[in-house]
């Protein structure tokens, strides 16, 4: 068995980012930039008013109040086409260009208008209520680095910088292959001794959420020929994810067939609970990540190992996912494997606590979990109120 951190490192080093493609902004949500986005213009492109009010030369404001003559208007999209005159003020709206020579905006609440005479109650403060030209970004600035996942706000920044198309990493094609005579597809009635294959739809949903393209390869039955046929159909994939079939039982043929087909292992077990039977290796043309068959184990390992794999294939810059929290309940000492406890937020204290029973076959308990609490190998017991790290589940 190897530590979880080593397993993640070996998976990352065994994968290569997919090639790039160019797509429009409207298609880019959730994709990962393959090339940095640079500004093609300056934002704001001029000094702009941050408020509705009156543009002035700050030197014309003296002892309060000051009366100035109204001499024009600057509206958003329709600026004043000349410089402001001394001893005058210009009506201005939010977002409008500041007239040449003006360097301050007096907000409307601090003024009184009597026909064309504006009484202003403000002190000289150059650039007050003004959005300075280029204060957001300037032409040539790097707005978004390669490896950045595109959120709506980041797409807005790219659009504001003048981009209409983006270079992104192609969506990784990831095959999902379940294994076992006991499994039937979701929606099919189980026969005697059979259960629903709940892992495949869950993993497909996670892969889609993480920006990959899942490919359902069905269920490999428990014979070497069936397993071989399933592995042979796993073509044109960036990663193959198998579920179950890798134990040492008489009917678990996956690892044996994998080796017979020229597969090479990078690791075969992780010192992890749940998820010990997780393995990773390469067939001649395809990297393969083997997940445990138990539903909770499979989905926890997906969060911990498969998600970094998708990040690597997508070219996404790794980011810290753990955040600090505190316990709302006691935790017992941990054993010889790193343990990830399924947990929930406590509504009364704001802390975190285990979410019911922790057995690896209980899908109902996992469905109620909002977070995972990592417990290092041989970690001592913790009392309620003590700090812990957590991984929030999306």
PDB file of C-alpha atoms in Angstrom, residues 63-317:
ATOM      1  CA  UNK A  63     -15.790  76.730   0.950  1.00  0.00           C
ATOM      2  CA  UNK A  64     -19.135  74.961   1.016  1.00  0.00           C
ATOM      3  CA  UNK A  65     -21.559  75.462  -0.505  1.00  0.00           C
ATOM      4  CA  UNK A  66     -20.420  76.539  -3.993  1.00  0.00           C
ATOM      5  CA  UNK A  67     -22.685  77.682  -6.827  1.00  0.00           C
ATOM      6  CA  UNK A  68     -21.642  76.672 -10.347  1.00  0.00           C
ATOM      7  CA  UNK A  69     -23.401  77.150 -13.657  1.00  0.00           C
ATOM      8  CA  UNK A  70     -24.671  74.034 -15.428  1.00  0.00           C
ATOM      9  CA  UNK A  71     -22.932  73.778 -18.789  1.00  0.00           C
ATOM     10  CA  UNK A  72     -23.812  70.551 -20.549  1.00  0.00           C
ATOM     11  CA  UNK A  73     -24.340  66.869 -19.879  1.00  0.00           C
ATOM     12  CA  UNK A  74     -22.315  63.657 -20.182  1.00  0.00           C
ATOM     13  CA  UNK A  75     -24.485  60.543 -20.420  1.00  0.00           C
ATOM     14  CA  UNK A  76     -23.416  56.903 -20.615  1.00  0.00           C
ATOM     15  CA  UNK A  77     -22.469  56.281 -24.239  1.00  0.00           C
ATOM     16  CA  UNK A  78     -22.864  59.975 -25.087  1.00  0.00           C
ATOM     17  CA  UNK A  79     -20.053  61.975 -23.546  1.00  0.00           C
ATOM     18  CA  UNK A  80     -19.538  65.747 -23.710  1.00  0.00           C
ATOM     19  CA  UNK A  81     -17.524  66.514 -26.846  1.00  0.00           C
ATOM     20  CA  UNK A  82     -15.519  69.361 -25.332  1.00  0.00           C
ATOM     21  CA  UNK A  83     -13.620  70.234 -22.181  1.00  0.00           C
ATOM     22  CA  UNK A  84     -15.402  71.524 -19.092  1.00  0.00           C
ATOM     23  CA  UNK A  85     -15.230  75.288 -18.679  1.00  0.00           C
ATOM     24  CA  UNK A  86     -13.905  76.928 -15.523  1.00  0.00           C
ATOM     25  CA  UNK A  87     -16.544  77.856 -12.957  1.00  0.00           C
ATOM     26  CA  UNK A  88     -19.107  75.477 -14.461  1.00  0.00           C
ATOM     27  CA  UNK A  89     -20.381  71.966 -13.834  1.00  0.00           C
ATOM     28  CA  UNK A  90     -21.605  69.191 -16.135  1.00  0.00           C
ATOM     29  CA  UNK A  91     -24.468  66.871 -15.392  1.00  0.00           C
ATOM     30  CA  UNK A  92     -23.116  63.300 -15.470  1.00  0.00           C
ATOM     31  CA  UNK A  93     -24.588  59.819 -15.136  1.00  0.00           C
ATOM     32  CA  UNK A  94     -23.049  56.627 -13.822  1.00  0.00           C
ATOM     33  CA  UNK A  95     -20.675  55.126 -16.370  1.00  0.00           C
ATOM     34  CA  UNK A  96     -20.433  58.283 -18.453  1.00  0.00           C
ATOM     35  CA  UNK A  97     -17.064  59.644 -19.533  1.00  0.00           C
ATOM     36  CA  UNK A  98     -15.688  62.447 -17.393  1.00  0.00           C
ATOM     37  CA  UNK A  99     -15.364  65.602 -19.511  1.00  0.00           C
ATOM     38  CA  UNK A 100     -11.834  66.689 -20.308  1.00  0.00           C
ATOM     39  CA  UNK A 101     -10.563  68.911 -17.499  1.00  0.00           C
ATOM     40  CA  UNK A 102     -12.975  67.520 -14.876  1.00  0.00           C
ATOM     41  CA  UNK A 103     -11.473  65.427 -12.098  1.00  0.00           C
ATOM     42  CA  UNK A 104     -14.252  64.939  -9.543  1.00  0.00           C
ATOM     43  CA  UNK A 105     -17.910  64.025  -9.342  1.00  0.00           C
ATOM     44  CA  UNK A 106     -20.206  65.497  -6.715  1.00  0.00           C
ATOM     45  CA  UNK A 107     -23.004  63.038  -6.050  1.00  0.00           C
ATOM     46  CA  UNK A 108     -26.539  64.194  -6.705  1.00  0.00           C
ATOM     47  CA  UNK A 109     -27.469  63.905  -3.018  1.00  0.00           C
ATOM     48  CA  UNK A 110     -24.980  66.683  -2.224  1.00  0.00           C
ATOM     49  CA  UNK A 111     -26.411  69.174  -4.709  1.00  0.00           C
ATOM     50  CA  UNK A 112     -29.398  71.463  -5.164  1.00  0.00           C
ATOM     51  CA  UNK A 113     -30.499  72.640  -8.606  1.00  0.00           C
ATOM     52  CA  UNK A 114     -32.261  75.941  -9.307  1.00  0.00           C
ATOM     53  CA  UNK A 115     -32.684  76.146 -13.070  1.00  0.00           C
ATOM     54  CA  UNK A 116     -29.079  76.282 -14.380  1.00  0.00           C
ATOM     55  CA  UNK A 117     -27.441  77.098 -11.070  1.00  0.00           C
ATOM     56  CA  UNK A 118     -26.148  74.066  -9.165  1.00  0.00           C
ATOM     57  CA  UNK A 119     -25.305  74.423  -5.494  1.00  0.00           C
ATOM     58  CA  UNK A 120     -22.671  71.834  -4.572  1.00  0.00           C
ATOM     59  CA  UNK A 121     -21.827  70.835  -1.039  1.00  0.00           C
ATOM     60  CA  UNK A 122     -18.493  68.971  -1.254  1.00  0.00           C
ATOM     61  CA  UNK A 123     -14.798  69.521  -0.642  1.00  0.00           C
ATOM     62  CA  UNK A 124     -12.071  69.329  -3.289  1.00  0.00           C
ATOM     63  CA  UNK A 125     -11.061  65.659  -3.618  1.00  0.00           C
ATOM     64  CA  UNK A 126      -9.552  64.866  -7.031  1.00  0.00           C
ATOM     65  CA  UNK A 127     -10.829  61.567  -8.507  1.00  0.00           C
ATOM     66  CA  UNK A 128     -13.593  61.227  -5.950  1.00  0.00           C
ATOM     67  CA  UNK A 129     -16.459  59.088  -7.360  1.00  0.00           C
ATOM     68  CA  UNK A 130     -14.405  58.515 -10.507  1.00  0.00           C
ATOM     69  CA  UNK A 131     -13.453  55.163 -12.000  1.00  0.00           C
ATOM     70  CA  UNK A 132      -9.982  55.850 -13.300  1.00  0.00           C
ATOM     71  CA  UNK A 133      -9.048  54.876 -16.831  1.00  0.00           C
ATOM     72  CA  UNK A 134      -7.411  51.422 -16.744  1.00  0.00           C
ATOM     73  CA  UNK A 135      -8.111  50.746 -13.067  1.00  0.00           C
ATOM     74  CA  UNK A 136      -9.599  47.345 -13.946  1.00  0.00           C
ATOM     75  CA  UNK A 137      -7.013  46.349 -16.564  1.00  0.00           C
ATOM     76  CA  UNK A 138      -4.987  47.782 -19.416  1.00  0.00           C
ATOM     77  CA  UNK A 139      -4.311  46.624 -22.949  1.00  0.00           C
ATOM     78  CA  UNK A 140      -1.888  43.672 -22.867  1.00  0.00           C
ATOM     79  CA  UNK A 141      -2.528  42.631 -19.245  1.00  0.00           C
ATOM     80  CA  UNK A 142      -2.881  38.916 -18.570  1.00  0.00           C
ATOM     81  CA  UNK A 143      -6.472  38.540 -17.416  1.00  0.00           C
ATOM     82  CA  UNK A 144      -6.662  34.757 -16.968  1.00  0.00           C
ATOM     83  CA  UNK A 145      -3.778  32.291 -16.816  1.00  0.00           C
ATOM     84  CA  UNK A 146      -3.639  29.006 -18.706  1.00  0.00           C
ATOM     85  CA  UNK A 147      -5.015  26.246 -16.513  1.00  0.00           C
ATOM     86  CA  UNK A 148      -7.884  28.375 -15.194  1.00  0.00           C
ATOM     87  CA  UNK A 149     -11.358  26.823 -15.123  1.00  0.00           C
ATOM     88  CA  UNK A 150     -13.872  29.226 -16.648  1.00  0.00           C
ATOM     89  CA  UNK A 151     -16.591  30.365 -14.273  1.00  0.00           C
ATOM     90  CA  UNK A 152     -19.288  32.874 -15.304  1.00  0.00           C
ATOM     91  CA  UNK A 153     -17.328  35.728 -13.693  1.00  0.00           C
ATOM     92  CA  UNK A 154     -14.143  34.718 -15.531  1.00  0.00           C
ATOM     93  CA  UNK A 155     -16.041  34.548 -18.804  1.00  0.00           C
ATOM     94  CA  UNK A 156     -17.282  38.060 -18.094  1.00  0.00           C
ATOM     95  CA  UNK A 157     -13.679  39.197 -17.597  1.00  0.00           C
ATOM     96  CA  UNK A 158     -12.578  37.559 -20.850  1.00  0.00           C
ATOM     97  CA  UNK A 159     -15.449  39.219 -22.712  1.00  0.00           C
ATOM     98  CA  UNK A 160     -14.697  42.600 -21.140  1.00  0.00           C
ATOM     99  CA  UNK A 161     -11.105  42.222 -22.300  1.00  0.00           C
ATOM    100  CA  UNK A 162     -12.225  41.843 -25.908  1.00  0.00           C
ATOM    101  CA  UNK A 163     -12.169  38.066 -26.358  1.00  0.00           C
ATOM    102  CA  UNK A 164     -14.809  36.361 -28.490  1.00  0.00           C
ATOM    103  CA  UNK A 165     -13.100  32.955 -28.712  1.00  0.00           C
ATOM    104  CA  UNK A 166     -10.937  31.065 -26.230  1.00  0.00           C
ATOM    105  CA  UNK A 167      -8.299  28.355 -26.497  1.00  0.00           C
ATOM    106  CA  UNK A 168      -9.344  25.588 -24.097  1.00  0.00           C
ATOM    107  CA  UNK A 169      -8.283  22.033 -23.389  1.00  0.00           C
ATOM    108  CA  UNK A 170     -10.409  19.433 -25.104  1.00  0.00           C
ATOM    109  CA  UNK A 171     -12.833  17.641 -22.804  1.00  0.00           C
ATOM    110  CA  UNK A 172     -11.209  14.397 -21.635  1.00  0.00           C
ATOM    111  CA  UNK A 173     -13.018  11.262 -22.832  1.00  0.00           C
ATOM    112  CA  UNK A 174     -13.213   8.963 -19.817  1.00  0.00           C
ATOM    113  CA  UNK A 175     -14.644   5.481 -20.089  1.00  0.00           C
ATOM    114  CA  UNK A 176     -16.525   3.942 -17.150  1.00  0.00           C
ATOM    115  CA  UNK A 177     -16.559   0.145 -17.001  1.00  0.00           C
ATOM    116  CA  UNK A 178     -18.287  -1.726 -14.168  1.00  0.00           C
ATOM    117  CA  UNK A 179     -17.572  -5.367 -13.448  1.00  0.00           C
ATOM    118  CA  UNK A 180     -19.539  -8.201 -11.890  1.00  0.00           C
ATOM    119  CA  UNK A 181     -22.289 -10.756 -12.509  1.00  0.00           C
ATOM    120  CA  UNK A 182     -24.172  -9.284  -9.560  1.00  0.00           C
ATOM    121  CA  UNK A 183     -24.787  -5.973 -11.345  1.00  0.00           C
ATOM    122  CA  UNK A 184     -27.695  -4.883 -13.512  1.00  0.00           C
ATOM    123  CA  UNK A 185     -28.033  -1.474 -15.207  1.00  0.00           C
ATOM    124  CA  UNK A 186     -30.001   1.271 -13.514  1.00  0.00           C
ATOM    125  CA  UNK A 187     -33.697   0.797 -14.251  1.00  0.00           C
ATOM    126  CA  UNK A 188     -33.467  -2.956 -14.795  1.00  0.00           C
ATOM    127  CA  UNK A 189     -35.059  -5.319 -12.255  1.00  0.00           C
ATOM    128  CA  UNK A 190     -32.393  -7.182 -10.237  1.00  0.00           C
ATOM    129  CA  UNK A 191     -32.545 -10.955 -10.312  1.00  0.00           C
ATOM    130  CA  UNK A 192     -31.741 -13.206  -7.366  1.00  0.00           C
ATOM    131  CA  UNK A 193     -28.428 -12.156  -5.802  1.00  0.00           C
ATOM    132  CA  UNK A 194     -28.143  -9.046  -7.973  1.00  0.00           C
ATOM    133  CA  UNK A 195     -28.017  -5.297  -7.261  1.00  0.00           C
ATOM    134  CA  UNK A 196     -28.317  -2.086  -9.274  1.00  0.00           C
ATOM    135  CA  UNK A 197     -25.135  -0.648 -10.756  1.00  0.00           C
ATOM    136  CA  UNK A 198     -25.427   2.681  -8.933  1.00  0.00           C
ATOM    137  CA  UNK A 199     -21.771   3.635  -9.399  1.00  0.00           C
ATOM    138  CA  UNK A 200     -21.855   4.199 -13.152  1.00  0.00           C
ATOM    139  CA  UNK A 201     -24.498   6.973 -13.234  1.00  0.00           C
ATOM    140  CA  UNK A 202     -22.921   8.654 -10.213  1.00  0.00           C
ATOM    141  CA  UNK A 203     -19.463   8.667 -11.807  1.00  0.00           C
ATOM    142  CA  UNK A 204     -20.890   9.893 -15.108  1.00  0.00           C
ATOM    143  CA  UNK A 205     -22.506  12.799 -13.252  1.00  0.00           C
ATOM    144  CA  UNK A 206     -19.266  13.638 -11.463  1.00  0.00           C
ATOM    145  CA  UNK A 207     -17.233  13.486 -14.667  1.00  0.00           C
ATOM    146  CA  UNK A 208     -19.695  15.756 -16.435  1.00  0.00           C
ATOM    147  CA  UNK A 209     -19.627  18.165 -13.497  1.00  0.00           C
ATOM    148  CA  UNK A 210     -15.827  18.235 -13.614  1.00  0.00           C
ATOM    149  CA  UNK A 211     -15.735  19.023 -17.325  1.00  0.00           C
ATOM    150  CA  UNK A 212     -15.044  15.573 -18.777  1.00  0.00           C
ATOM    151  CA  UNK A 213     -16.986  13.516 -21.323  1.00  0.00           C
ATOM    152  CA  UNK A 214     -18.053  10.207 -19.739  1.00  0.00           C
ATOM    153  CA  UNK A 215     -18.306   7.133 -21.959  1.00  0.00           C
ATOM    154  CA  UNK A 216     -20.498   4.316 -20.589  1.00  0.00           C
ATOM    155  CA  UNK A 217     -18.853   0.976 -21.365  1.00  0.00           C
ATOM    156  CA  UNK A 218     -21.489  -1.093 -19.596  1.00  0.00           C
ATOM    157  CA  UNK A 219     -20.876  -4.053 -17.290  1.00  0.00           C
ATOM    158  CA  UNK A 220     -18.170  -6.685 -17.795  1.00  0.00           C
ATOM    159  CA  UNK A 221     -19.354 -10.111 -16.688  1.00  0.00           C
ATOM    160  CA  UNK A 222     -17.218 -12.344 -14.477  1.00  0.00           C
ATOM    161  CA  UNK A 223     -15.314 -14.334 -17.084  1.00  0.00           C
ATOM    162  CA  UNK A 224     -11.849 -13.598 -18.483  1.00  0.00           C
ATOM    163  CA  UNK A 225     -13.233 -13.460 -22.033  1.00  0.00           C
ATOM    164  CA  UNK A 226     -15.924 -10.931 -21.075  1.00  0.00           C
ATOM    165  CA  UNK A 227     -13.412  -8.756 -19.236  1.00  0.00           C
ATOM    166  CA  UNK A 228     -10.981  -8.912 -22.167  1.00  0.00           C
ATOM    167  CA  UNK A 229     -13.710  -7.977 -24.645  1.00  0.00           C
ATOM    168  CA  UNK A 230     -14.718  -5.019 -22.490  1.00  0.00           C
ATOM    169  CA  UNK A 231     -11.134  -3.771 -22.204  1.00  0.00           C
ATOM    170  CA  UNK A 232     -10.589  -4.182 -25.944  1.00  0.00           C
ATOM    171  CA  UNK A 233     -13.597  -1.957 -26.697  1.00  0.00           C
ATOM    172  CA  UNK A 234     -12.161   0.816 -24.520  1.00  0.00           C
ATOM    173  CA  UNK A 235     -10.677   2.735 -27.452  1.00  0.00           C
ATOM    174  CA  UNK A 236      -9.973   6.417 -28.082  1.00  0.00           C
ATOM    175  CA  UNK A 237     -10.115   7.226 -24.380  1.00  0.00           C
ATOM    176  CA  UNK A 238      -7.943   9.562 -22.349  1.00  0.00           C
ATOM    177  CA  UNK A 239      -8.586   7.437 -19.252  1.00  0.00           C
ATOM    178  CA  UNK A 240     -10.442   4.224 -18.474  1.00  0.00           C
ATOM    179  CA  UNK A 241     -12.085   3.955 -15.044  1.00  0.00           C
ATOM    180  CA  UNK A 242     -13.005   0.467 -13.912  1.00  0.00           C
ATOM    181  CA  UNK A 243     -15.266  -0.306 -10.960  1.00  0.00           C
ATOM    182  CA  UNK A 244     -14.740  -3.459  -8.922  1.00  0.00           C
ATOM    183  CA  UNK A 245     -13.423  -6.773 -10.182  1.00  0.00           C
ATOM    184  CA  UNK A 246      -9.909  -6.256  -8.821  1.00  0.00           C
ATOM    185  CA  UNK A 247     -10.016  -8.288  -5.606  1.00  0.00           C
ATOM    186  CA  UNK A 248      -8.446 -11.727  -5.112  1.00  0.00           C
ATOM    187  CA  UNK A 249     -11.643 -13.781  -5.419  1.00  0.00           C
ATOM    188  CA  UNK A 250     -12.076 -16.617  -7.882  1.00  0.00           C
ATOM    189  CA  UNK A 251     -14.392 -14.504 -10.033  1.00  0.00           C
ATOM    190  CA  UNK A 252     -12.336 -11.287 -10.087  1.00  0.00           C
ATOM    191  CA  UNK A 253     -10.477 -11.378 -13.409  1.00  0.00           C
ATOM    192  CA  UNK A 254      -9.835  -7.711 -14.174  1.00  0.00           C
ATOM    193  CA  UNK A 255      -6.269  -7.376 -12.928  1.00  0.00           C
ATOM    194  CA  UNK A 256      -5.222 -10.734 -14.421  1.00  0.00           C
ATOM    195  CA  UNK A 257      -6.580  -9.830 -17.861  1.00  0.00           C
ATOM    196  CA  UNK A 258      -5.087  -6.342 -17.533  1.00  0.00           C
ATOM    197  CA  UNK A 259      -1.640  -7.921 -17.053  1.00  0.00           C
ATOM    198  CA  UNK A 260      -2.158 -10.404 -19.915  1.00  0.00           C
ATOM    199  CA  UNK A 261      -2.972  -7.484 -22.234  1.00  0.00           C
ATOM    200  CA  UNK A 262       0.361  -5.824 -21.455  1.00  0.00           C
ATOM    201  CA  UNK A 263      -0.811  -3.658 -18.573  1.00  0.00           C
ATOM    202  CA  UNK A 264       1.770  -2.193 -16.190  1.00  0.00           C
ATOM    203  CA  UNK A 265       0.842  -1.145 -12.645  1.00  0.00           C
ATOM    204  CA  UNK A 266       1.917   2.132 -11.059  1.00  0.00           C
ATOM    205  CA  UNK A 267       0.391   1.072  -7.726  1.00  0.00           C
ATOM    206  CA  UNK A 268      -2.087  -1.570  -6.576  1.00  0.00           C
ATOM    207  CA  UNK A 269      -3.399  -0.423  -3.177  1.00  0.00           C
ATOM    208  CA  UNK A 270      -3.731   2.788  -1.176  1.00  0.00           C
ATOM    209  CA  UNK A 271      -3.465   3.091   2.605  1.00  0.00           C
ATOM    210  CA  UNK A 272      -6.938   4.602   2.558  1.00  0.00           C
ATOM    211  CA  UNK A 273     -10.312   3.986   4.181  1.00  0.00           C
ATOM    212  CA  UNK A 274     -12.574   3.671   2.319  1.00  0.00           C
ATOM    213  CA  UNK A 275     -10.783   2.850  -0.918  1.00  0.00           C
ATOM    214  CA  UNK A 276      -7.901   0.474  -0.163  1.00  0.00           C
ATOM    215  CA  UNK A 277      -8.287  -1.639  -3.396  1.00  0.00           C
ATOM    216  CA  UNK A 278      -7.768   1.398  -5.673  1.00  0.00           C
ATOM    217  CA  UNK A 279      -5.123   0.819  -8.373  1.00  0.00           C
ATOM    218  CA  UNK A 280      -3.629   2.627 -11.350  1.00  0.00           C
ATOM    219  CA  UNK A 281      -1.667   1.545 -14.394  1.00  0.00           C
ATOM    220  CA  UNK A 282      -1.399   1.621 -18.164  1.00  0.00           C
ATOM    221  CA  UNK A 283      -2.507  -0.633 -20.956  1.00  0.00           C
ATOM    222  CA  UNK A 284      -0.395  -0.119 -24.080  1.00  0.00           C
ATOM    223  CA  UNK A 285      -2.716   2.648 -25.318  1.00  0.00           C
ATOM    224  CA  UNK A 286      -4.786   3.694 -22.303  1.00  0.00           C
ATOM    225  CA  UNK A 287      -4.222   4.688 -18.676  1.00  0.00           C
ATOM    226  CA  UNK A 288      -6.519   2.796 -16.293  1.00  0.00           C
ATOM    227  CA  UNK A 289      -7.727   3.810 -12.833  1.00  0.00           C
ATOM    228  CA  UNK A 290      -9.391   1.011 -10.887  1.00  0.00           C
ATOM    229  CA  UNK A 291     -11.957   2.012  -8.261  1.00  0.00           C
ATOM    230  CA  UNK A 292     -13.415  -0.264  -5.570  1.00  0.00           C
ATOM    231  CA  UNK A 293     -16.820  -1.790  -6.175  1.00  0.00           C
ATOM    232  CA  UNK A 294     -18.464  -0.608  -2.958  1.00  0.00           C
ATOM    233  CA  UNK A 295     -20.474   2.511  -3.828  1.00  0.00           C
ATOM    234  CA  UNK A 296     -19.204   4.699  -0.987  1.00  0.00           C
ATOM    235  CA  UNK A 297     -15.601   3.629  -1.591  1.00  0.00           C
ATOM    236  CA  UNK A 298     -15.902   4.283  -5.322  1.00  0.00           C
ATOM    237  CA  UNK A 299     -17.342   7.768  -4.926  1.00  0.00           C
ATOM    238  CA  UNK A 300     -14.977   8.830  -2.139  1.00  0.00           C
ATOM    239  CA  UNK A 301     -11.980   7.693  -4.192  1.00  0.00           C
ATOM    240  CA  UNK A 302     -13.458   9.496  -7.176  1.00  0.00           C
ATOM    241  CA  UNK A 303     -13.352  12.739  -5.179  1.00  0.00           C
ATOM    242  CA  UNK A 304      -9.830  12.097  -3.923  1.00  0.00           C
ATOM    243  CA  UNK A 305      -8.080  10.492  -6.927  1.00  0.00           C
ATOM    244  CA  UNK A 306     -10.265  10.660 -10.038  1.00  0.00           C
ATOM    245  CA  UNK A 307     -10.877  14.371  -9.711  1.00  0.00           C
ATOM    246  CA  UNK A 308      -7.126  15.185  -9.729  1.00  0.00           C
ATOM    247  CA  UNK A 309      -6.859  12.895 -12.761  1.00  0.00           C
ATOM    248  CA  UNK A 310      -9.520  14.920 -14.578  1.00  0.00           C
ATOM    249  CA  UNK A 311      -7.754  18.141 -13.587  1.00  0.00           C
ATOM    250  CA  UNK A 312      -4.503  16.847 -15.084  1.00  0.00           C
ATOM    251  CA  UNK A 313      -6.156  15.726 -18.316  1.00  0.00           C
ATOM    252  CA  UNK A 314      -7.934  19.082 -18.534  1.00  0.00           C
ATOM    253  CA  UNK A 315      -4.713  21.018 -17.934  1.00  0.00           C
ATOM    254  CA  UNK A 316      -6.238  22.632 -14.849  1.00  0.00           C
ATOM    255  CA  UNK A 317      -3.888  24.191 -12.304  1.00  0.00           C
TER     256      UNK A 317
END
